[in-house]
Amino acid sequence: MTTAAHRPATLEDVARLAGVSRSTASRVIAGTGFASPYARERVTTAVERLGYVPNPAARALVRGVGVRLVVAVAGASAAVLDCPYVHQVVGSAARVCTPAGVGVALHWLPLGQPGELDQLARDRSVCGVVLVNTTNELLDAIPRSLQGRVVSIGVGSSAVPSFDVDNAAGAGEVLRHLYATGRRRIAMVTGPQWLPCSRRPVDAYRGLMRQAGLPERILPGDFSAARGRSAAGEALRRWPDVDAIYAISDETAFGVIAALRDEGVRVPGDVAVAGFDDIPLAAMTAPALTTASHPVGRIATAAAIAVLDGRPAAPVTLFPSALVARASA
Amino acid sequence: MTTAAHRPATLEDVARLAGVSRSTASRVIAGTGFASPYARERVTTAVERLGYVPNPAARALVRGVGVRLVVAVAGASAAVLDCPYVHQVVGSAARVCTPAGVGVALHWLPLGQPGELDQLARDRSVCGVVLVNTTNELLDAIPRSLQGRVVSIGVGSSAVPSFDVDNAAGAGEVLRHLYATGRRRIAMVTGPQWLPCSRRPVDAYRGLMRQAGLPERILPGDFSAARGRSAAGEALRRWPDVDAIYAISDETAFGVIAALRDEGVRVPGDVAVAGFDDIPLAAMTAPALTTASHPVGRIATAAAIAVLDGRPAAPVTLFPSALVARASA
DNA sequence: GCTTGTGGTGGTAGCGCTCTCAGGTGTGCG
DNA sequence: CGCACACCTGAGAGCGCTACCACCACAAGC
């Protein structure tokens, strides 16, 4: 490790110091093609002496591969880019991409404007796209030139592999737990209507309710605590006999609990509450929240790796979600 | 908007279609130098017809500027890259960088190995660095070639502008609130010792305790809920008469409250608890958490913009932190 | 007339890297 | 010996873009 030169070393510098040609140095560094042990050794010591770091931009330019992975989030406004879930996806992606010399970008895909994807497809610096909050409209609009470089966190399609938590199973476990502990008048606070991936837990809820011969009680939400709070108030008004509320996210569940507390309803005494995600704080509150695990980091990591690798991924990869039974239900 | 061609359009294609030279097309698109209104119009329509998107890698290569902004996090292990705080910084940075065609990378800087920064300085694809969890050791090791392209979230130095929340003020407000509501035996759970930016709230605590003639009661923590939980247990053992615990983060505060509840101590009846950050859930729990606001997103955004702009930023930019008085204190 | 701009243009040299290709050395084999 | 077939090397052609420079037309000023 030498002192930092004013001008960073280039491959040319390395080759000169090692007494070989640029080609040979390139071959040694990239690990492609033949190189004698002698040349290999001279080049590697030269790299160390100069503190050489390859320039990904140049490499990308000549190889024709991108230097950026785009996390594209569909939503009504650009504000969707500010939510913790998106941040976590970006953070996990960045962690995976950095060693590969790839940067991460964050794009908003306005609902109803699937043409935005064309723009990404034509940007040669984009090596791949991770879709978040996928809509069917979006899946239908994937440009051919982008195929094989797109994955979806949430629902996918024949052309777009999907990575997601097995929230049908997780929701099922939680709902069966509610049923097993004697709850029969179970309401659910869902996610946004337009979001296909919030439908799977709803389907699980509907299926189980029908199977058990129980009435469906569904309220729309948006994953937020504030919406959970208002939805719970409405639930109490519409169904005074409700004895359990299942929320699509832990945030929502905390909002629900706050509303119930405001109304003097005991949790879990009068109404049991369960969430989804198992965020760290779920274990800390009073009552501690019953929920199902949601390995967002692992999902995002797998999605980013799939894009980076470029190998065709399985059409659907589901990550297990397990019941975490605590005090609230 | 045309159908996506298999081969994305290049500047050459645009120039040919517009009937001008590459130079002229480049000038129009980049908005530099002269161009007649006629040429300008022909080029812009050609760009639209072809759906041309410039290749940032090529642009970066020739301009000699980087295509990646690095969020560099110091810590004992690479696990620091997985915390929500870091994710939020990366997410906010990505939001700022994307329109500029810059990607975001996430690096771990192992404690005690300041040479890692040299690596970043020599990477020509790096346009700047945002330091997180800055240490003095790190600040002393900033390579000259990186100066003007580094900012720090947390403490800075003469060479590194810093962006941070005014946590001294925030901590002061919270502590004065505790004092004003009659608390006198106030303990504090801090952050990691090696982290300079966790020292400022501690200094505020010490200053106020000394000023009020009260004893200092400090316990080390690490921002986590788990550590807050164990620290609170220790606080009760060491100082049975404690009547308030101030935690360096909301997560920690929730851990503290959980421990107190386990011990049968009432909050805020017996012991008041306050945190720092004002995370969304702070308003939802029972009791709702008294805390001070912490605009992480705004801080990270400002830091990223400062790096991207490259203009010398103010040595220190502090974002205000305000008391949010709720039930827990 | 000639200079001296001023607005506009195209040619061309790279930025740093990879990759193909032609051309070396050796070895083994008929 | 000739030939094939390793292994190994360096020259050179770009990837797509910008920046520098030379150039041209035209107008204004001595």
PDB file of C-alpha atoms in Angstrom, chain B residues 8 16 20 23 30 39 58 70-71 100 111 117 120 155 182 193 217 239 245 264 274 277 292-293 304 308:
ATOM      1  CA  PRO B   8     -30.209   1.016 -27.551  1.00  0.00           C
ATOM      2  CA  ARG B  16     -27.032  10.650 -38.091  1.00  0.00           C
ATOM      3  CA  VAL B  20     -25.424  16.804 -37.677  1.00  0.00           C
ATOM      4  CA  SER B  23     -20.069  16.937 -31.553  1.00  0.00           C
ATOM      5  CA  ALA B  30     -25.296  18.126 -22.662  1.00  0.00           C
ATOM      6  CA  ALA B  39     -29.695  22.120 -34.894  1.00  0.00           C
ATOM      7  CA  ALA B  58     -19.065   6.576 -21.180  1.00  0.00           C
ATOM      8  CA  VAL B  70     -20.062   5.441  -1.541  1.00  0.00           C
ATOM      9  CA  VAL B  71     -21.759   5.269   1.821  1.00  0.00           C
ATOM     10  CA  ALA B 100     -27.803  12.677 -11.498  1.00  0.00           C
ATOM     11  CA  LEU B 111     -12.301  -0.265  12.764  1.00  0.00           C
ATOM     12  CA  LEU B 117     -10.197   4.757   2.512  1.00  0.00           C
ATOM     13  CA  LEU B 120     -11.898   4.267  -2.297  1.00  0.00           C
ATOM     14  CA  VAL B 155     -18.702  14.530  13.671  1.00  0.00           C
ATOM     15  CA  GLY B 182     -39.407  16.544  39.018  1.00  0.00           C
ATOM     16  CA  GLN B 193     -17.851   4.151  23.385  1.00  0.00           C
ATOM     17  CA  ARG B 217     -25.197   7.559  36.093  1.00  0.00           C
ATOM     18  CA  TRP B 239     -29.287   2.580  41.513  1.00  0.00           C
ATOM     19  CA  ILE B 245     -33.727   6.752  32.318  1.00  0.00           C
ATOM     20  CA  GLY B 264     -42.823  -4.477  37.814  1.00  0.00           C
ATOM     21  CA  ALA B 274     -37.179   9.136  27.226  1.00  0.00           C
ATOM     22  CA  ASP B 277     -35.140   9.707  17.153  1.00  0.00           C
ATOM     23  CA  ALA B 292     -36.583  14.185  20.440  1.00  0.00           C
ATOM     24  CA  SER B 293     -36.931  14.336  16.680  1.00  0.00           C
ATOM     25  CA  ALA B 304     -25.463  13.339  -0.482  1.00  0.00           C
ATOM     26  CA  LEU B 308     -22.692  15.470  -5.516  1.00  0.00           C
TER      27      LEU B 308
END
